Amino acid sequence: MRSHVQTLEVETGAFRVADDGPRGAPMLGLSNSLGTPLEIWAARPTMRAA
């Protein structure tokens, strides 16, 4: 599995964006509150397909 973090710059500011997971898998979008770092997701549990 590959992980890619990049900065997305827009007119009103910049956002750090993480792209994790296998290519071709369904996308699941998660968002943290504005002003909090991506690192809050570091402790996320591993999800497994049933």
Short mmCIF file of C-alpha atoms in Angstrom, two decimals, residues 14-16 30-41:
data_model
loop_
_atom_site.label_atom_id
_atom_site.label_comp_id
_atom_site.label_asym_id
_atom_site.label_seq_id
_atom_site.Cartn_x
_atom_site.Cartn_y
_atom_site.Cartn_z
CA ALA A 14 -3.28 25.60 2.00
CA PHE A 15 -4.43 22.10 2.94
CA ARG A 16 -2.36 18.97 3.54
CA LEU A 30 -12.32 11.24 5.80
CA SER A 31 -11.94 14.82 6.99
CA ASN A 32 -10.64 16.32 10.21
CA SER A 33 -11.73 19.69 11.59
CA LEU A 34 -10.08 22.80 10.20
CA GLY A 35 -6.97 23.67 12.18
CA THR A 36 -6.17 20.09 13.19
CA PRO A 37 -3.24 18.18 11.68
CA LEU A 38 -3.34 15.04 9.53
CA GLU A 39 -1.55 13.21 12.34
CA ILE A 40 -4.85 12.73 14.23
CA TRP A 41 -5.49 9.87 11.78
#
